[in-house]
mmCIF file of C-alpha atoms in Angstrom:
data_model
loop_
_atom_site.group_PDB
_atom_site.id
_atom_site.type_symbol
_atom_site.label_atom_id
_atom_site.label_comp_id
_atom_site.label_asym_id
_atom_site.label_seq_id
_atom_site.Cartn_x
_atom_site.Cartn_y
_atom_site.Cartn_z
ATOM 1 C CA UNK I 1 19.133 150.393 28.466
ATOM 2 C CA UNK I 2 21.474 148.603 31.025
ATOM 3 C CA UNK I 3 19.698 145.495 30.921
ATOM 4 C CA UNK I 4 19.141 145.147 27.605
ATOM 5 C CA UNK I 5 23.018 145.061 27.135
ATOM 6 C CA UNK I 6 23.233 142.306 29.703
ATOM 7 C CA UNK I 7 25.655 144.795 31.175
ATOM 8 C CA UNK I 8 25.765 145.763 35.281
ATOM 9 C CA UNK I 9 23.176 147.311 37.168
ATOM 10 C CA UNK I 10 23.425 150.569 37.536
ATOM 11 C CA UNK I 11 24.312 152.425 40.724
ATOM 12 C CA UNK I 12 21.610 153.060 43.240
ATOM 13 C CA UNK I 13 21.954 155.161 47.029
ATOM 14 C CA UNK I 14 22.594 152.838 49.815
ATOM 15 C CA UNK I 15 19.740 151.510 51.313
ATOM 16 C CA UNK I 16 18.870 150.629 54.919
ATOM 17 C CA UNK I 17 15.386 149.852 54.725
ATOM 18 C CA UNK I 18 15.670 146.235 55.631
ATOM 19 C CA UNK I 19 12.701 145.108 52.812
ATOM 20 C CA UNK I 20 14.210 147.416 50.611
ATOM 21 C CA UNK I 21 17.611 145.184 50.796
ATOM 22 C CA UNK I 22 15.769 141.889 50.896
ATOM 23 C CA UNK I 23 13.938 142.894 47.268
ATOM 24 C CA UNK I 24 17.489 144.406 45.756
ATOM 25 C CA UNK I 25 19.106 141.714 46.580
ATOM 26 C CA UNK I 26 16.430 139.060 44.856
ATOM 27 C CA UNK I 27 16.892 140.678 41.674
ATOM 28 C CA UNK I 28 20.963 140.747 41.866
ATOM 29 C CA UNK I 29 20.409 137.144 42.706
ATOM 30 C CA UNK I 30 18.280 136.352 39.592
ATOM 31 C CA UNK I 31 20.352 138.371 37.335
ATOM 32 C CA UNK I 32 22.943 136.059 38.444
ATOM 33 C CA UNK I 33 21.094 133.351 37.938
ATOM 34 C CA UNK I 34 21.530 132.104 42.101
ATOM 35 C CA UNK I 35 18.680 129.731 42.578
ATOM 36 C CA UNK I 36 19.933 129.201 46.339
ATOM 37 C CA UNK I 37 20.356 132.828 47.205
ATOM 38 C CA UNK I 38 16.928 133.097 45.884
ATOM 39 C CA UNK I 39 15.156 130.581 48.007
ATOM 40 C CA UNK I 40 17.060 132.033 51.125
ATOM 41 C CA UNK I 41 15.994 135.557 50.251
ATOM 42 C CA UNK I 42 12.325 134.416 49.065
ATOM 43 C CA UNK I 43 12.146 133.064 52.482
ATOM 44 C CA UNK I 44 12.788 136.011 54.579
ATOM 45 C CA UNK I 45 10.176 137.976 53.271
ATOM 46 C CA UNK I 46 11.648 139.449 49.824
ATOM 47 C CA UNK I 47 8.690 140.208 47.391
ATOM 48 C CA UNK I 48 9.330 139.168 44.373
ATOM 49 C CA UNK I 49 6.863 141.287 42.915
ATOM 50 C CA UNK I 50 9.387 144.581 44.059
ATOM 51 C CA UNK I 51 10.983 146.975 41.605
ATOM 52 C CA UNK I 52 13.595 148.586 42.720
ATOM 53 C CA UNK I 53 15.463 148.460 39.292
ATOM 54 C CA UNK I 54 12.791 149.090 37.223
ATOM 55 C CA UNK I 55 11.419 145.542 36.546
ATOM 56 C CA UNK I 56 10.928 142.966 38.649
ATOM 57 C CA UNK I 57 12.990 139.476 39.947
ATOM 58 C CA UNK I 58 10.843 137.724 37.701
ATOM 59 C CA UNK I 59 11.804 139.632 34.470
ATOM 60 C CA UNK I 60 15.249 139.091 35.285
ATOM 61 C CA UNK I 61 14.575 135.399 35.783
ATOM 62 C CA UNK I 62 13.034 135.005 32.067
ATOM 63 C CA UNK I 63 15.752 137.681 30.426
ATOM 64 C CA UNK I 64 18.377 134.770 32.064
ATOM 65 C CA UNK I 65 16.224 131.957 30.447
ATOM 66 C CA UNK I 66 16.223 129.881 33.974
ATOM 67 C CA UNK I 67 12.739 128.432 33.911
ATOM 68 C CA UNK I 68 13.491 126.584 37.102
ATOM 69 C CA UNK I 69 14.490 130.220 39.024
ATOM 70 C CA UNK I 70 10.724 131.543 37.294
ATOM 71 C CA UNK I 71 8.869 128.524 38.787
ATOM 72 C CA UNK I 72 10.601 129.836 42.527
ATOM 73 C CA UNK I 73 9.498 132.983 41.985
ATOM 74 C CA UNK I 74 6.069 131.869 41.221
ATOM 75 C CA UNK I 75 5.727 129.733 43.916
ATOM 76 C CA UNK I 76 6.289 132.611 45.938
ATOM 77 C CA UNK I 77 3.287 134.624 44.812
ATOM 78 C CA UNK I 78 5.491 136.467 41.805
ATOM 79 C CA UNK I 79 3.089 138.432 39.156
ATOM 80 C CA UNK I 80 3.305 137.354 35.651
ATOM 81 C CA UNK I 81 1.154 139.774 34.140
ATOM 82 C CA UNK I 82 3.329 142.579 36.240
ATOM 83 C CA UNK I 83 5.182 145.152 33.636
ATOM 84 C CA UNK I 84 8.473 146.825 34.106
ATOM 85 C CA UNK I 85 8.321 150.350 34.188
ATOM 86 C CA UNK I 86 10.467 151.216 31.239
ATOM 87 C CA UNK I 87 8.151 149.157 28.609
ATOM 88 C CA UNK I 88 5.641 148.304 29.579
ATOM 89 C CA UNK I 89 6.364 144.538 29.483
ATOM 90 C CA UNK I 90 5.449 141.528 31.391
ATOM 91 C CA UNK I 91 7.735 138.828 31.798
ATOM 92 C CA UNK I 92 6.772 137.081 28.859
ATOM 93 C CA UNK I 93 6.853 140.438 26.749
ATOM 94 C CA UNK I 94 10.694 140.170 27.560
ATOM 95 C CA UNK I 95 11.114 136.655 26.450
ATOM 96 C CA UNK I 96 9.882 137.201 23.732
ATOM 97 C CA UNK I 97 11.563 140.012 23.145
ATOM 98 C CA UNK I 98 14.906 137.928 23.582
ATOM 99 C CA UNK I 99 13.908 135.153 21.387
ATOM 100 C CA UNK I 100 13.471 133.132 24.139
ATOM 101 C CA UNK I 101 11.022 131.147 22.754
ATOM 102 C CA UNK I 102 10.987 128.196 25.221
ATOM 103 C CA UNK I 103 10.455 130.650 28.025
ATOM 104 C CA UNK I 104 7.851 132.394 25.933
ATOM 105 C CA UNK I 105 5.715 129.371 25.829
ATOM 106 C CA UNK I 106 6.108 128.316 28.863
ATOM 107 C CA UNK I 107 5.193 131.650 30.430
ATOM 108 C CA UNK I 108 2.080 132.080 27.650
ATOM 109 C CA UNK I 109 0.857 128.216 28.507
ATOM 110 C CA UNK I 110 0.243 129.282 31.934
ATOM 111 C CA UNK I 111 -1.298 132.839 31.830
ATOM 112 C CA UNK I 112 -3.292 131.520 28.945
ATOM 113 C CA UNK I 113 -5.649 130.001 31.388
ATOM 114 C CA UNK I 114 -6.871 132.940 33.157
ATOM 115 C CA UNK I 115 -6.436 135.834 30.100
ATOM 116 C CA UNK I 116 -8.288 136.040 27.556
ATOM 117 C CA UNK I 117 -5.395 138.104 25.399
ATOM 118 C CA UNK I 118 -3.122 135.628 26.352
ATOM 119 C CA UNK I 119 -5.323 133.100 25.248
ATOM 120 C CA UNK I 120 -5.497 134.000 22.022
ATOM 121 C CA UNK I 121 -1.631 134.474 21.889
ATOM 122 C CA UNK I 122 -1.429 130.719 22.767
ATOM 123 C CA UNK I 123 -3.958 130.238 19.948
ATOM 124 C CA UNK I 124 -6.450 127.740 22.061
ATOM 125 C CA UNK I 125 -9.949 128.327 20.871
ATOM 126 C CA UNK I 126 -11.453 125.914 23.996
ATOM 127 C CA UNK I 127 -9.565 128.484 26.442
ATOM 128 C CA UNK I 128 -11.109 131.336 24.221
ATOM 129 C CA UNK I 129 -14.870 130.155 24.495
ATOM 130 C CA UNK I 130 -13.615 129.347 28.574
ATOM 131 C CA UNK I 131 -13.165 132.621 29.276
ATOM 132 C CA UNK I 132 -15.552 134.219 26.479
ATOM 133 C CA UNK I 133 -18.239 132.259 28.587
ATOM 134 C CA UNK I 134 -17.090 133.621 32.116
ATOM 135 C CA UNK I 135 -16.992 137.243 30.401
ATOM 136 C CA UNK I 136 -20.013 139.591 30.391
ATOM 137 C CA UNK I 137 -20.339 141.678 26.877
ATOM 138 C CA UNK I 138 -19.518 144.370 28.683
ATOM 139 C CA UNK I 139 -15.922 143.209 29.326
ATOM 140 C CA UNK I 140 -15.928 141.792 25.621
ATOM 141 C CA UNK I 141 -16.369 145.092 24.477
ATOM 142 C CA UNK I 142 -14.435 146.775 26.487
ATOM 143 C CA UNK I 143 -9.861 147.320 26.442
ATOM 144 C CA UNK I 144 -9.408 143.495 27.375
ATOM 145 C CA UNK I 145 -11.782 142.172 24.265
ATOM 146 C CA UNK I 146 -9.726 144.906 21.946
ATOM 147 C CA UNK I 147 -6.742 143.721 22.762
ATOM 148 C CA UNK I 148 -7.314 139.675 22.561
ATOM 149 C CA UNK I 149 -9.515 140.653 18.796
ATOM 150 C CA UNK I 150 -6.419 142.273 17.896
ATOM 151 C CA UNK I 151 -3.900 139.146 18.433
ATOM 152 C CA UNK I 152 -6.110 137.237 16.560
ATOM 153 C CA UNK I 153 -6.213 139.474 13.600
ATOM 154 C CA UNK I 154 -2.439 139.767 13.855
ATOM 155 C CA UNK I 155 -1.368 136.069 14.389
ATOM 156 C CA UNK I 156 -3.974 135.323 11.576
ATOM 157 C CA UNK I 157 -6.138 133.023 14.030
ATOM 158 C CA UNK I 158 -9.544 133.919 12.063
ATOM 159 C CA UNK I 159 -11.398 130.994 13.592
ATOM 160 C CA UNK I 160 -10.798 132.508 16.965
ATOM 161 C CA UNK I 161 -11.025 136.115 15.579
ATOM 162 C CA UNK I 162 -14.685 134.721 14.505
ATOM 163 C CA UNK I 163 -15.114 133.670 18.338
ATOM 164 C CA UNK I 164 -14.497 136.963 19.413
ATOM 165 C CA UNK I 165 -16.075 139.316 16.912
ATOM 166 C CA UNK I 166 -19.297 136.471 17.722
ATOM 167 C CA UNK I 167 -18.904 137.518 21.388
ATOM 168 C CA UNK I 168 -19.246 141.213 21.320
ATOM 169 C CA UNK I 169 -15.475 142.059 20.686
ATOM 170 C CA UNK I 170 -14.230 145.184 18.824
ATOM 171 C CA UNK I 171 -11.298 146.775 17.345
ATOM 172 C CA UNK I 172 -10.873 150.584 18.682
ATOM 173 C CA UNK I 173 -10.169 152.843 16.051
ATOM 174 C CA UNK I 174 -7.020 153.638 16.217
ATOM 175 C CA UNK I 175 -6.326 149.792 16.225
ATOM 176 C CA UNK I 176 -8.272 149.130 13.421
ATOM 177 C CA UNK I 177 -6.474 152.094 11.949
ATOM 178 C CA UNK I 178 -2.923 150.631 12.516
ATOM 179 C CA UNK I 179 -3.792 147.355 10.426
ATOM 180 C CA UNK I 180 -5.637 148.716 7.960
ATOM 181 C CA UNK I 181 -8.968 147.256 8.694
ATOM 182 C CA UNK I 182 -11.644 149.324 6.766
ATOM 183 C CA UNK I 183 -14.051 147.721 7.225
ATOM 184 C CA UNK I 184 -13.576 148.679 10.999
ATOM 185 C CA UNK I 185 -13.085 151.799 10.948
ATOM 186 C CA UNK I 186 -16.116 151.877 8.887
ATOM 187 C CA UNK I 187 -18.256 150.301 11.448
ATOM 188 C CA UNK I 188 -16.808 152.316 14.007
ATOM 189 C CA UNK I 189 -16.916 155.717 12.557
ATOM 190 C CA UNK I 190 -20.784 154.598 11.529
ATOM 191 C CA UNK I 191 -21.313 154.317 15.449
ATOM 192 C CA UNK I 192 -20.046 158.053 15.351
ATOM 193 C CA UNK I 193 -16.283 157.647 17.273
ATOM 194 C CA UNK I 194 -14.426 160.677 16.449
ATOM 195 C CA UNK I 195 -11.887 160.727 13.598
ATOM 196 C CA UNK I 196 -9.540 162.389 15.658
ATOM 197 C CA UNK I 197 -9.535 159.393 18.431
ATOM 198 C CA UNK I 198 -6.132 158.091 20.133
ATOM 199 C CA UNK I 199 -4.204 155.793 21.150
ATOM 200 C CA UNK I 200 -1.905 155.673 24.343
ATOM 201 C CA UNK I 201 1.612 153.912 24.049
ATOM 202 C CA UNK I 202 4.400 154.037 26.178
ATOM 203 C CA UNK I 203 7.794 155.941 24.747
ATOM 204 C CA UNK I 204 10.951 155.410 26.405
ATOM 205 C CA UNK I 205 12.608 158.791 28.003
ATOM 206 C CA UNK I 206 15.926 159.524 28.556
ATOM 207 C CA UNK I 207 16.203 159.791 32.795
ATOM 208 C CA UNK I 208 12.903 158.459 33.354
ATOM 209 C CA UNK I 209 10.773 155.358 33.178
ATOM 210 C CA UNK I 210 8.563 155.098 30.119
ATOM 211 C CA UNK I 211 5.902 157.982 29.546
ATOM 212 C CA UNK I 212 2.337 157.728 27.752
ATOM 213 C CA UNK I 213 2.049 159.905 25.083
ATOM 214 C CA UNK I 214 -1.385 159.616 22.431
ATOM 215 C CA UNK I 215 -1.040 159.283 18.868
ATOM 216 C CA UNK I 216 -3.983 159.746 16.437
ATOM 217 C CA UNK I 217 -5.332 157.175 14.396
ATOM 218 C CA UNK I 218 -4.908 158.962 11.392
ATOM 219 C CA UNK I 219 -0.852 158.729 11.960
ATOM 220 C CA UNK I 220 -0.974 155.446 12.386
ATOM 221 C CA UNK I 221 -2.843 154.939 9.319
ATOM 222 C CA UNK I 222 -0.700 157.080 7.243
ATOM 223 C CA UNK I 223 2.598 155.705 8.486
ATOM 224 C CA UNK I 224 1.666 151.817 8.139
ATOM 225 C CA UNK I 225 0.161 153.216 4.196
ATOM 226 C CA UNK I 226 -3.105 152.116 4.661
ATOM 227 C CA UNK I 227 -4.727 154.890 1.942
ATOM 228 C CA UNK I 228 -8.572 153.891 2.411
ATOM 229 C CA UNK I 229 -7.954 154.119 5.887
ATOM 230 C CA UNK I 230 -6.854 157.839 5.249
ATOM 231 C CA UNK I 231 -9.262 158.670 3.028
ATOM 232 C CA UNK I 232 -11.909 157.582 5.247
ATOM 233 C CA UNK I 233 -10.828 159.333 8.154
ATOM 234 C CA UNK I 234 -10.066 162.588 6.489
ATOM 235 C CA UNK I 235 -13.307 162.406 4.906
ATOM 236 C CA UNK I 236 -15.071 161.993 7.944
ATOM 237 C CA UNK I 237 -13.177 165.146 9.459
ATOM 238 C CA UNK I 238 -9.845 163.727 11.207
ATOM 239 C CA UNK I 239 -7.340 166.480 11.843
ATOM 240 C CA UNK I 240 -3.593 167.278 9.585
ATOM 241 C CA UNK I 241 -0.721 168.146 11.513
ATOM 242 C CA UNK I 242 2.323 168.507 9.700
ATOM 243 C CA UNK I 243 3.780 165.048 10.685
ATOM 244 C CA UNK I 244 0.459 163.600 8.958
ATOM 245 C CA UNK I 245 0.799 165.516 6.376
ATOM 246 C CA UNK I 246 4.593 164.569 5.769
ATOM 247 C CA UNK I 247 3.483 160.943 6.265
ATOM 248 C CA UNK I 248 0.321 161.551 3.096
ATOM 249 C CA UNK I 249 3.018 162.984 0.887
ATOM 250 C CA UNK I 250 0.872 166.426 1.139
ATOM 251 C CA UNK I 251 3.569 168.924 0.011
ATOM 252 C CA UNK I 252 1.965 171.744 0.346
ATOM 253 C CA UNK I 253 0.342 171.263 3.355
ATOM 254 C CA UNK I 254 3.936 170.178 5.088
ATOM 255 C CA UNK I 255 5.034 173.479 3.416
ATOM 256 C CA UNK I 256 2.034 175.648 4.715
ATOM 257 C CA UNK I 257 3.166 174.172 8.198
ATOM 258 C CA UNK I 258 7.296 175.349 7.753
ATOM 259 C CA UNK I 259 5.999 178.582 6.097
ATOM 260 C CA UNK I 260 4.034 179.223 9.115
ATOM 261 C CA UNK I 261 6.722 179.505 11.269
ATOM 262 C CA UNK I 262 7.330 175.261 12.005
ATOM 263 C CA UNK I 263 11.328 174.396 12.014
ATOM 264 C CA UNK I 264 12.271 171.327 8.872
ATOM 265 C CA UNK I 265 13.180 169.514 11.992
ATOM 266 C CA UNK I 266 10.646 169.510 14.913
ATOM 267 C CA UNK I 267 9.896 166.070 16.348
ATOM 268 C CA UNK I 268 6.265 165.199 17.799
ATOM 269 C CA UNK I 269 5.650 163.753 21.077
ATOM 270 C CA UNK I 270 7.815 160.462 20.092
ATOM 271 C CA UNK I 271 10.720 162.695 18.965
ATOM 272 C CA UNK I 272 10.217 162.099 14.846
ATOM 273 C CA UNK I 273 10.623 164.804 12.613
ATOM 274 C CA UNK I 274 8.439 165.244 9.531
ATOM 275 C CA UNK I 275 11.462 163.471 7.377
ATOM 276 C CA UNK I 276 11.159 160.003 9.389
ATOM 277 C CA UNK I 277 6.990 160.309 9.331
ATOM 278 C CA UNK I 278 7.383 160.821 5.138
ATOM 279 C CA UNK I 279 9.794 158.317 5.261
ATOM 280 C CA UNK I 280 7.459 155.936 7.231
ATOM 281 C CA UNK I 281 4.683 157.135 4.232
ATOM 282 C CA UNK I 282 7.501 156.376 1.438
ATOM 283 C CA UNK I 283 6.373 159.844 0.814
ATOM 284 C CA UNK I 284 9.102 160.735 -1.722
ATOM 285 C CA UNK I 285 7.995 164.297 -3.014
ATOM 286 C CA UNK I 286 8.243 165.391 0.621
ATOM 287 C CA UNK I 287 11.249 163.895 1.449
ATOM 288 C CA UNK I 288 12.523 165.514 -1.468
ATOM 289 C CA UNK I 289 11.096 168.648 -0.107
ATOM 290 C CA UNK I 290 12.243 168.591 3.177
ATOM 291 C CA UNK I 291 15.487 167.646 2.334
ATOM 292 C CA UNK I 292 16.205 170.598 -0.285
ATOM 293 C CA UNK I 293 14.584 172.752 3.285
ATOM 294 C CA UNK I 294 17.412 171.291 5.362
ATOM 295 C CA UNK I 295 16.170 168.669 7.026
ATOM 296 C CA UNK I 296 18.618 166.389 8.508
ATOM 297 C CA UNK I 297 18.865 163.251 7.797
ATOM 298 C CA UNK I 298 21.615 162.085 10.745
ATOM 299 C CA UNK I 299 19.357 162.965 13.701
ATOM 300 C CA UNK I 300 18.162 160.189 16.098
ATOM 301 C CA UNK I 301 14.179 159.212 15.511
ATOM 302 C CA UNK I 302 14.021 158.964 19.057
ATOM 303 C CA UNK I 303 15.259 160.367 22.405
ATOM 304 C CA UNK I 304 18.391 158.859 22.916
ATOM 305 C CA UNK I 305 21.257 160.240 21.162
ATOM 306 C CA UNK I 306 22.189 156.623 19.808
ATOM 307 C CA UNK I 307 18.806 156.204 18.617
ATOM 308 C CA UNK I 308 17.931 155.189 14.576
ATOM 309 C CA UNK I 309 18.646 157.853 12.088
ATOM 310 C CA UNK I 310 16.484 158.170 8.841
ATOM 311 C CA UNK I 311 18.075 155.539 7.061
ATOM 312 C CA UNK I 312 17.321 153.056 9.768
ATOM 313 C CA UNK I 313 13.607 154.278 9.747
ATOM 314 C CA UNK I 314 13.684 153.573 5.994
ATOM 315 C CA UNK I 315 14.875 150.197 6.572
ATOM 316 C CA UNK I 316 12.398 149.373 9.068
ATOM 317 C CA UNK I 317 9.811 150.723 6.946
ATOM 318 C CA UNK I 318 10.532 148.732 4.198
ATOM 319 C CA UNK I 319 11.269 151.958 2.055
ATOM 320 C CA UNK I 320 11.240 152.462 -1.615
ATOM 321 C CA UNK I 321 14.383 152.529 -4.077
ATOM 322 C CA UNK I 322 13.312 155.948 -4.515
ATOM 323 C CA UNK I 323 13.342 156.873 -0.963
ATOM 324 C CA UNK I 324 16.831 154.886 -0.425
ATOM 325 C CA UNK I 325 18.764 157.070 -2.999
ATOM 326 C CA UNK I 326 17.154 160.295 -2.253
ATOM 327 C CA UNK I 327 19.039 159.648 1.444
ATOM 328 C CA UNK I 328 21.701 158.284 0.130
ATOM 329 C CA UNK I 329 22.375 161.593 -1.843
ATOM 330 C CA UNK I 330 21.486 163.599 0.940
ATOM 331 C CA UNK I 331 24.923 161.665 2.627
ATOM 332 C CA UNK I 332 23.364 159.258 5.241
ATOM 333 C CA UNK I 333 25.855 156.289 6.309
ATOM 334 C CA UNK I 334 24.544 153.356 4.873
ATOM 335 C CA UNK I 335 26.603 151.523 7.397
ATOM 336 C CA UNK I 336 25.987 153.510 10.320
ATOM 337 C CA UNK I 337 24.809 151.357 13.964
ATOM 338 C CA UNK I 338 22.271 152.629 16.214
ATOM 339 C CA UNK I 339 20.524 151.260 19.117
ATOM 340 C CA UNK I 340 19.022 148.891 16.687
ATOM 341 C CA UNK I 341 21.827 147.945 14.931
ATOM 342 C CA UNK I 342 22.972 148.769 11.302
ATOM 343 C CA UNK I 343 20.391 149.946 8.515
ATOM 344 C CA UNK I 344 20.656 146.238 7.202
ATOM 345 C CA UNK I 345 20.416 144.551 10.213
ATOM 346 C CA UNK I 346 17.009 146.569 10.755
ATOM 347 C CA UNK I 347 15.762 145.971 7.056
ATOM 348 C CA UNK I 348 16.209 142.094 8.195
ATOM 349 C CA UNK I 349 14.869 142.220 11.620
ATOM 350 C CA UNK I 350 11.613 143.069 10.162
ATOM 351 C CA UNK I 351 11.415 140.941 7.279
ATOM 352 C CA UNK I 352 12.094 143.574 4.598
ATOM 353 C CA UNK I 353 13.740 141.582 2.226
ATOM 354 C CA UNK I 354 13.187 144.382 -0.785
ATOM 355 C CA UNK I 355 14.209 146.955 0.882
ATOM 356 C CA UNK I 356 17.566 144.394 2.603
ATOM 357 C CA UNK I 357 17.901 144.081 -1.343
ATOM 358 C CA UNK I 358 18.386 147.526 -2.669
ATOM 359 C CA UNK I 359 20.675 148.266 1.043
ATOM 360 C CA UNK I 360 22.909 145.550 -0.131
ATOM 361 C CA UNK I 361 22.996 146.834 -3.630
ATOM 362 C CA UNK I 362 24.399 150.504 -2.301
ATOM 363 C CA UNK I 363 26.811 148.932 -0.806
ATOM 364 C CA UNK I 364 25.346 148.224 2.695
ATOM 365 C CA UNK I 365 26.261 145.653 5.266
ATOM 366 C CA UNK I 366 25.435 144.481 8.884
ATOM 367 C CA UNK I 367 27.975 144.358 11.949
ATOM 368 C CA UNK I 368 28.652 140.870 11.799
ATOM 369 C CA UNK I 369 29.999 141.144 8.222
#
């Protein structure tokens, strides 16, 4: 993505719409970090909140770490819970995407006071019960209470995970699914939600702004490992499709599926073949299978052409020795650099220090070596 690379913007049809100019301009002035040009252009009438490149002057303002430029823009009436249309991200999403974490705190501080996700992000319990208290159980139990219960079970805030859970919050299914609460999914299949239930995330296309695509809680289960999760959805009727099946290690269900008249490399709706979800299950017998069927290893897990390749996914996944030499036989490039860097440098990024272990050991190494 251009701005991701910190690179130029990239070229749009000449405008004459005269607010049209006014909002282009604000962001080229906040990429460029030009606090006066800003005031000037914030004063005749450019809205800050515009997106004519996608995101807004705002997110360029964090991604340039100028908290002074941020505080202009909010002055002016500038939106921080606003998301670009690529991500899905506010503001803050972006500083803390940059390790920005100055920005990121200073950003969170401040919606903190009127979210309740955000909130729990800062990790204030007296903002918590605030807002808890100005909150009906209807909104508790609803997306906005899911989301903040989920921050606290991921930051590991249980006293405010307590507070919420106390208030009426709950996990959706495919949430609880993803983190491998059982106890959860328990409750929630108990109140008779459908195995088969969804999530909607936002994928990044090729052309296009980001698109919503569903995927099952039962994936996201299998490819984060939780196994009682699995069980317990499959008992209680959840649906197999060959990239589930690939991700249980279910050989002859994945071979049912090819048999039947499924190509070894088919991606789903977030363009993974059945070889990354088994590698996301450290599902060795059917990455063994799927291998000896053809499967390649070198295609992008993604839709971008210069997007990870299996070994990456194995990195991020924290993958198995097993796994690791099965690709390395099949010929991946241990050294190879994607969108998200080298196979090393992804093993790293998410704290898979194993996995970083055994990469090193075959002879792997990250760009800045």
């Amino acid at each position: 993505q251009w701005y991701r690379a910190n690179e130029e913007f990239p070229e749009k049809p000449t405008r004459d719409d005269h607010q049209e100019i006014l909002d282009e301009a604000l962001c080229y002035a906040c990429f460029n970090n030009r606090l006066d040009a800003a005031r000037f252009l914030l004063e005749r009438g450019a809205n800050p909140n515009a997106k004519p490149f996608y995101a807004t002057a705002l997110h360029f303002a964090v991604a340039k770490d100028n908290i002074e430029l941020v505080d202009i823009l909010m002055e002016a009436g500038a939106d921080l819970f606003i998301e670009d249309d690529n991500h899905r991200s506010t503001p803050q999403g972006w500083a803390e995407w940059g390790c920005q974490d100055k920005m990121s705190d200073y950003l969170l501080s401040i919606m903190a006071d009127s979210d309740l996700v955000h909130s729990v992000a800062a990790g204030d319990s007296n903002k918590v019960q605030k807002l808890i208290a100005q909150s009906s159980k209807r909104e508790l139990m609803g997306e906005k209470g899911k989301q903040a219960l989920l921050e606290a079970i991921e930051s590991g805030n249980e006293e405010i995970e307590k507070i919420l859970r106390d208030g009426g919050a709950r996990l959706c299914l495919s949430s609880a699914a993803a983190i491998g609460s059982i106890e959860d999914v328990e409750y929630l299949i108990g109140q008779g939600l459908s195995p088969n239930s969804t999530m909607t995330v936002s994928v990044p296309v090729p052309g296009s702004h980001a698109v919503e695509k569903e995927i099952s809680a039962l994936l996201l289960a299998a490819v984060n490992r939780h196994e009682k999760v699995c069980r317990k959805l499959l008992d209680a009727g959840a649906k197999v499709d060959l990239y589930v099946a690939a991700a249980l290690n279910m050989v002859s269900e994945v071979q049912g599926f090819i048999d039947g008249g499924i190509e070894v490399d088919a991606v789903d709706q977030f363009g993974r073949t059945a070889l990354h979800r088994a590698i996301q299950g450290d599902a060795v017998d059917v990455i063994r299978f799927l291998l000896d069927k053809g499967a390649d290893p070198e295609r992008s897990a993604d839709f971008f052409s210069y997007g990870p390749r299996a070994v990456h996914v194995a990195a991020q996944a924290g993958a198995s020795r097993p796994v690791l030499e099965l690709l390395l036989a099949a010929g991946v490039d241990l050294n190879g650099s994607s969108n998200l860097g080298t196979p090393l440098e992804c093993a790293l990024r998410e704290n898979q220090d194993e996995t970083a272990a055994i990469l090193k050991e075959f002879g792997a190494e990250s760009e800045e070596d």
